[in-house]
Amino acid sequence: MKKTLIFGAMAAAGLAAGAVSAGTMDDVKARGTLKCGSNEGLAGFAAPDANGVWNGFDVSLCRAIAAAVLGDPQAVEFVPLTSQTRFTALAAGEVDVLIRNSTWTYSRDTDLKLDFKGVNYYDGQGFMVQKSLGVSSAKELDGATVCIQTGTTTELNLADFFRVNNISYEPVPVATNAEGQQQYLAGACDVYTTDISGLAATRATFENPGDHVILPEVVSKEPLGPVVRHGDNEWGDIVGWTLNLLIAAEELGITSANVAELAAAPTANPEVNRILGTEGELGAMMGLDKDWAVRVISAVGNYGEVFERNIGEATPVGLARGLNAQWTNGGLLYAPPFR
Amino acid sequence: MSETHAQTVGFVRGQMLPPAPPPVGQSGPIRWIRENLVSNWFNAILTVVSLFVIWWLLSSILPWTLNGIWNAGSLAECREIRDARGLESAACWAVINERWLQMLFGFYPIDARLLATLFYSEQLAAAGGVEAIFGAGADSTARIEFVAQMRADLGNTIVFFFGYWRPLLALALLVVAVAPVLYGNLPRKMLWFSLVYLFVAFFLLWGGSVWLPILTAAGFAASFFLARAVSALSGALLGLLAGILFFLLFFFDPLGLVGLDLGLFPVLPHLRAVLDAAVPLGLSFIPSDDFGGFMLAIIIGTSGIVLSLPLGIALALGRQSDMFIINKSSIIFIEVIRGVPLIVWLFTASLLLNYFLPPGTTFDLLLRVIIMVTLFASAYLAEVIRGGLAALPKGQYEAADSLGLDYWKAMRLIILPQALKISIPGIVNTFIGLFKDTTLVVFIGLRDPLGLTNAIRATGEWNGIYWELYIFVGLLFFIFCFFMSRYSLYLERKLQTDRR
């Protein structure tokens, strides 16, 4: 009886908290800054420079949303969230949007009452081994010791993969990515496994990155994307379509360099015109002005620019586009039409 | 008998020998070595083994530390320099050199406008003057680029002293404020400043309108003096009630709870609006989210320490009290708070409180954490102080009673001075623990020094660096904790009145 009372009170409080956030866009505009739930620090995705300015792949999406809504890509407050606190903080209204390399899963989307508004990075779990082992496929890893972060989905994926392929392994549990790196380098395990982007970032920090190879197998699907609360569809549209804008801009050849020129007068391509507001009133349908896309692209660039600047092959993280290429190039990026 | 004696002594020296120094083996370092290091063969072996272990440790740590590289832009660059110098291992202190301001202050914004006008005026003029860069309608991306260039040109030391003058001034004044509390030989009038300091520190650190802290302080003072004046006129109880009523009406809206909305209460925001309109004074407001680094540890630690001591004393007295409700509620409070790990309380503060607060209230996370840490430390302190109270002989209580002192006077003049003196080591122990526990806030997403090491490691330049950052954080904490422990020793020696 008492328990039900308490849960009832909690549910009521939760509902009330949900109700107040119905107008996230108004809240953001009144506050003048976007509260973006971000990582405490993840190479290539979110990291502060010496002046305390945040940069990274996820950070750029936050800045893009701020540029769309507030007109200022710097008007973002980055709220560092751990993997334990991120969804609760979003549900409690402490952040407006969560862009913290969070995997889109069924239970998070439904049970946690959150909305994933698209995928900004297709990741997957992989394996890294020393080159001297002479292994070229994860299926040859029979009997290997594997450094694995405990309590993550990667742990479960690992067990599945080895069981399906009928080979054995010996887990070496580690608590954090930092510990995993150290254990792997010290030779406590033959294999280190985590998301491929994480493996690439980790390998880039080694003294001799060439001595280590990332095996070709990808054993899980990890679509990472921006998350908002259930129940505020206007705000969800803005987050989702800002991401779609970045992707579509790359497909249509709109870059931060040429956006001003393209937006100056209507071009031959009607979709470019609709996006950049020289034709139609697409911005107004989301409650924004017609220049929103111009601001976003001139602030952060299109998806390809964001990718190359933060995690692309020229950066220390050095990721290839792979699954994250446009659908026209054999990747999975496919923005719905702006119409 | 005396005759025998006379015959056996052939010679008696007529004068004293001049004093001679002790033999070489019986004094100075040689004797010390003989007694302490090689007093027998077993100790001699132990000495040799210990010396070897010390040498072995130092020979691997010292070259790494002292050969450290201080000037490099990234870990890879550090490694290149190390290889170029032909060193086997070398610390990459360059990360500290580049990021120490961030480790100390987190993302607390620097006073870029002041820095630019003082040291960078030519470039500022070239960029279009103060308004073009720092004005309301200025382009924020251009401003960030300008500030980054300025910081790079000026160097970290100037930025430290002038960019962060607000937290530094707050820290300097903190030293002034706690000095009369810590050292009894300073003038007692300085204690007034210690009280005022709370508001000064709030204003310096958070900024905003100057009238908020002034009015808050005035509200406290007015409630106090009103209570005094009324109790002088018509009795202590009425005075207390008048003070509380004024306090409630000034800061809260008690009539609103019963549905009476006069629009007049609380008084504070109305007064503030009037004063802000008349004399707009203040510093730029800095939200708690920007606080971080070692500054955060000091803010949480000192507020926790200052606030938990009175609360702990009150709880200890409450637990000793004969009054049923006070006694039981103190016991429940202490046992509940102490029986649950601090990290659970911190998670409660950061996650659960928001569900229970009325919708729309945003209750500052830093404030929530300070409250939780204070409550946690006060429960421990209460038990430490209760130990001190229990150690006093019963005769002291009876002596106080027989002098005709009332409860509060007895406690203030006789019991507590002795009990607190006994508890000093335990109290300082709790304080040191509290100060170090502030690093736990990293788990609820505050940017404490350890959290910042993660953030720094996430940058492309410094990914893969561990020891240097952790050593720096450890050193900062050690300095503070060591000071506290030394102060506790000083206090114990000073108050050692009974064993003179």
mmCIF file of N, CA and C in Angstrom, chain A residues 162-218:
data_model
loop_
_atom_site.group_PDB
_atom_site.id
_atom_site.type_symbol
_atom_site.label_atom_id
_atom_site.label_comp_id
_atom_site.label_asym_id
_atom_site.label_seq_id
_atom_site.Cartn_x
_atom_site.Cartn_y
_atom_site.Cartn_z
ATOM 1 N N PHE A 162 31.163 -15.332 -29.904
ATOM 2 C CA PHE A 162 32.007 -16.517 -29.725
ATOM 3 C C PHE A 162 31.169 -17.784 -29.666
ATOM 4 N N ARG A 163 29.953 -17.691 -29.128
ATOM 5 C CA ARG A 163 29.122 -18.881 -29.057
ATOM 6 C C ARG A 163 28.641 -19.270 -30.456
ATOM 7 N N VAL A 164 28.238 -18.281 -31.222
ATOM 8 C CA VAL A 164 27.749 -18.570 -32.566
ATOM 9 C C VAL A 164 28.837 -19.237 -33.398
ATOM 10 N N ASN A 165 30.066 -18.758 -33.237
ATOM 11 C CA ASN A 165 31.151 -19.319 -34.040
ATOM 12 C C ASN A 165 31.812 -20.521 -33.384
ATOM 13 N N ASN A 166 31.260 -20.917 -32.225
ATOM 14 C CA ASN A 166 31.716 -22.136 -31.573
ATOM 15 C C ASN A 166 33.214 -22.107 -31.230
ATOM 16 N N ILE A 167 33.702 -20.990 -30.758
ATOM 17 C CA ILE A 167 35.092 -20.901 -30.307
ATOM 18 C C ILE A 167 35.087 -20.369 -28.878
ATOM 19 N N SER A 168 36.198 -20.540 -28.166
ATOM 20 C CA SER A 168 36.229 -20.180 -26.753
ATOM 21 C C SER A 168 37.088 -18.937 -26.544
ATOM 22 N N TYR A 169 36.857 -18.246 -25.442
ATOM 23 C CA TYR A 169 37.681 -17.083 -25.105
ATOM 24 C C TYR A 169 37.725 -16.961 -23.595
ATOM 25 N N GLU A 170 38.679 -16.171 -23.132
ATOM 26 C CA GLU A 170 38.790 -15.948 -21.696
ATOM 27 C C GLU A 170 38.672 -14.454 -21.442
ATOM 28 N N PRO A 171 37.607 -13.996 -20.748
ATOM 29 C CA PRO A 171 37.433 -12.561 -20.563
ATOM 30 C C PRO A 171 38.368 -11.989 -19.502
ATOM 31 N N VAL A 172 38.901 -10.779 -19.752
ATOM 32 C CA VAL A 172 39.640 -10.029 -18.733
ATOM 33 C C VAL A 172 38.827 -8.772 -18.461
ATOM 34 N N PRO A 173 38.050 -8.752 -17.358
ATOM 35 C CA PRO A 173 37.153 -7.615 -17.150
ATOM 36 C C PRO A 173 37.912 -6.324 -16.819
ATOM 37 N N VAL A 174 37.539 -5.228 -17.446
ATOM 38 C CA VAL A 174 38.094 -3.915 -17.104
ATOM 39 C C VAL A 174 36.921 -2.981 -16.855
ATOM 40 N N ALA A 175 37.195 -1.907 -16.101
ATOM 41 C CA ALA A 175 36.104 -1.007 -15.708
ATOM 42 C C ALA A 175 35.889 0.099 -16.730
ATOM 43 N N THR A 176 36.949 0.656 -17.253
ATOM 44 C CA THR A 176 36.811 1.802 -18.142
ATOM 45 C C THR A 176 37.653 1.595 -19.391
ATOM 46 N N ASN A 177 37.424 2.446 -20.366
ATOM 47 C CA ASN A 177 38.201 2.390 -21.593
ATOM 48 C C ASN A 177 39.679 2.647 -21.294
ATOM 49 N N ALA A 178 39.946 3.580 -20.380
ATOM 50 C CA ALA A 178 41.338 3.892 -20.042
ATOM 51 C C ALA A 178 42.043 2.660 -19.481
ATOM 52 N N GLU A 179 41.343 1.955 -18.591
ATOM 53 C CA GLU A 179 41.945 0.754 -18.010
ATOM 54 C C GLU A 179 42.144 -0.307 -19.089
ATOM 55 N N GLY A 180 41.165 -0.425 -19.984
ATOM 56 C CA GLY A 180 41.279 -1.396 -21.057
ATOM 57 C C GLY A 180 42.506 -1.158 -21.914
ATOM 58 N N GLN A 181 42.750 0.120 -22.251
ATOM 59 C CA GLN A 181 43.944 0.452 -23.043
ATOM 60 C C GLN A 181 45.210 -0.014 -22.348
ATOM 61 N N GLN A 182 45.272 0.311 -21.044
ATOM 62 C CA GLN A 182 46.499 -0.012 -20.304
ATOM 63 C C GLN A 182 46.710 -1.522 -20.223
ATOM 64 N N GLN A 183 45.622 -2.256 -19.941
ATOM 65 C CA GLN A 183 45.727 -3.708 -19.828
ATOM 66 C C GLN A 183 46.166 -4.327 -21.154
ATOM 67 N N TYR A 184 45.580 -3.827 -22.224
ATOM 68 C CA TYR A 184 45.899 -4.364 -23.533
ATOM 69 C C TYR A 184 47.364 -4.101 -23.869
ATOM 70 N N LEU A 185 47.818 -2.881 -23.579
ATOM 71 C CA LEU A 185 49.209 -2.544 -23.879
ATOM 72 C C LEU A 185 50.171 -3.345 -23.007
ATOM 73 N N ALA A 186 49.752 -3.624 -21.768
ATOM 74 C CA ALA A 186 50.622 -4.369 -20.858
ATOM 75 C C ALA A 186 50.618 -5.857 -21.174
ATOM 76 N N GLY A 187 49.806 -6.265 -22.149
ATOM 77 C CA GLY A 187 49.798 -7.668 -22.536
ATOM 78 C C GLY A 187 48.929 -8.539 -21.659
ATOM 79 N N ALA A 188 48.036 -7.921 -20.856
ATOM 80 C CA ALA A 188 47.152 -8.733 -20.020
ATOM 81 C C ALA A 188 46.107 -9.449 -20.861
ATOM 82 N N CYS A 189 45.875 -8.964 -22.083
ATOM 83 C CA CYS A 189 44.928 -9.639 -22.958
ATOM 84 C C CYS A 189 45.429 -9.571 -24.399
ATOM 85 N N ASP A 190 45.026 -10.546 -25.201
ATOM 86 C CA ASP A 190 45.436 -10.566 -26.612
ATOM 87 C C ASP A 190 44.575 -9.628 -27.443
ATOM 88 N N VAL A 191 43.316 -9.488 -27.011
ATOM 89 C CA VAL A 191 42.333 -8.787 -27.830
ATOM 90 C C VAL A 191 41.686 -7.705 -26.993
ATOM 91 N N TYR A 192 41.457 -6.541 -27.595
ATOM 92 C CA TYR A 192 40.659 -5.524 -26.928
ATOM 93 C C TYR A 192 39.431 -5.284 -27.776
ATOM 94 N N THR A 193 38.265 -5.306 -27.145
ATOM 95 C CA THR A 193 37.047 -5.120 -27.928
ATOM 96 C C THR A 193 36.204 -3.998 -27.361
ATOM 97 N N THR A 194 35.731 -3.135 -28.255
ATOM 98 C CA THR A 194 34.759 -2.087 -27.934
ATOM 99 C C THR A 194 34.259 -1.572 -29.276
ATOM 100 N N ASP A 195 33.525 -0.448 -29.276
ATOM 101 C CA ASP A 195 33.036 0.070 -30.560
ATOM 102 C C ASP A 195 34.219 0.417 -31.464
ATOM 103 N N ILE A 196 34.015 0.252 -32.766
ATOM 104 C CA ILE A 196 35.121 0.446 -33.705
ATOM 105 C C ILE A 196 35.667 1.865 -33.637
ATOM 106 N N SER A 197 34.772 2.854 -33.490
ATOM 107 C CA SER A 197 35.278 4.228 -33.396
ATOM 108 C C SER A 197 36.174 4.361 -32.179
ATOM 109 N N GLY A 198 35.794 3.699 -31.071
ATOM 110 C CA GLY A 198 36.620 3.737 -29.866
ATOM 111 C C GLY A 198 37.948 3.038 -30.071
ATOM 112 N N LEU A 199 37.923 1.913 -30.785
ATOM 113 C CA LEU A 199 39.168 1.188 -31.058
ATOM 114 C C LEU A 199 40.110 2.058 -31.880
ATOM 115 N N ALA A 200 39.545 2.735 -32.887
ATOM 116 C CA ALA A 200 40.388 3.566 -33.744
ATOM 117 C C ALA A 200 41.003 4.703 -32.937
ATOM 118 N N ALA A 201 40.173 5.329 -32.087
ATOM 119 C CA ALA A 201 40.692 6.426 -31.273
ATOM 120 C C ALA A 201 41.761 5.927 -30.317
ATOM 121 N N THR A 202 41.537 4.741 -29.755
ATOM 122 C CA THR A 202 42.503 4.171 -28.832
ATOM 123 C C THR A 202 43.814 3.864 -29.540
ATOM 124 N N ARG A 203 43.691 3.235 -30.713
ATOM 125 C CA ARG A 203 44.899 2.847 -31.428
ATOM 126 C C ARG A 203 45.716 4.078 -31.810
ATOM 127 N N ALA A 204 45.012 5.177 -32.099
ATOM 128 C CA ALA A 204 45.726 6.385 -32.510
ATOM 129 C C ALA A 204 46.633 6.907 -31.401
ATOM 130 N N THR A 205 46.344 6.550 -30.133
ATOM 131 C CA THR A 205 47.153 7.077 -29.039
ATOM 132 C C THR A 205 48.374 6.214 -28.754
ATOM 133 N N PHE A 206 48.445 5.030 -29.360
ATOM 134 C CA PHE A 206 49.568 4.143 -29.058
ATOM 135 C C PHE A 206 50.850 4.706 -29.642
ATOM 136 N N GLU A 207 51.965 4.282 -29.039
ATOM 137 C CA GLU A 207 53.257 4.761 -29.544
ATOM 138 C C GLU A 207 53.497 4.262 -30.954
ATOM 139 N N ASN A 208 53.126 2.998 -31.208
ATOM 140 C CA ASN A 208 53.307 2.439 -32.546
ATOM 141 C C ASN A 208 51.982 1.895 -33.047
ATOM 142 N N PRO A 209 51.123 2.773 -33.551
ATOM 143 C CA PRO A 209 49.797 2.313 -33.974
ATOM 144 C C PRO A 209 49.881 1.228 -35.041
ATOM 145 N N GLY A 210 50.938 1.244 -35.823
ATOM 146 C CA GLY A 210 51.046 0.269 -36.900
ATOM 147 C C GLY A 210 51.185 -1.173 -36.416
ATOM 148 N N ASP A 211 51.538 -1.342 -35.136
ATOM 149 C CA ASP A 211 51.705 -2.702 -34.617
ATOM 150 C C ASP A 211 50.387 -3.366 -34.269
ATOM 151 N N HIS A 212 49.296 -2.619 -34.415
ATOM 152 C CA HIS A 212 48.004 -3.166 -34.003
ATOM 153 C C HIS A 212 47.038 -3.116 -35.186
ATOM 154 N N VAL A 213 46.208 -4.148 -35.309
ATOM 155 C CA VAL A 213 45.225 -4.144 -36.388
ATOM 156 C C VAL A 213 43.826 -4.282 -35.811
ATOM 157 N N ILE A 214 42.879 -3.638 -36.472
ATOM 158 C CA ILE A 214 41.467 -3.805 -36.131
ATOM 159 C C ILE A 214 40.913 -4.824 -37.104
ATOM 160 N N LEU A 215 40.378 -5.905 -36.580
ATOM 161 C CA LEU A 215 39.915 -7.004 -37.429
ATOM 162 C C LEU A 215 38.659 -6.597 -38.197
ATOM 163 N N PRO A 216 38.438 -7.203 -39.358
ATOM 164 C CA PRO A 216 37.334 -6.741 -40.224
ATOM 165 C C PRO A 216 35.943 -7.027 -39.665
ATOM 166 N N GLU A 217 35.797 -8.020 -38.765
ATOM 167 C CA GLU A 217 34.456 -8.367 -38.305
ATOM 168 C C GLU A 217 33.842 -7.248 -37.462
ATOM 169 N N VAL A 218 32.585 -6.968 -37.726
ATOM 170 C CA VAL A 218 31.803 -6.059 -36.883
ATOM 171 C C VAL A 218 30.679 -6.909 -36.307
#
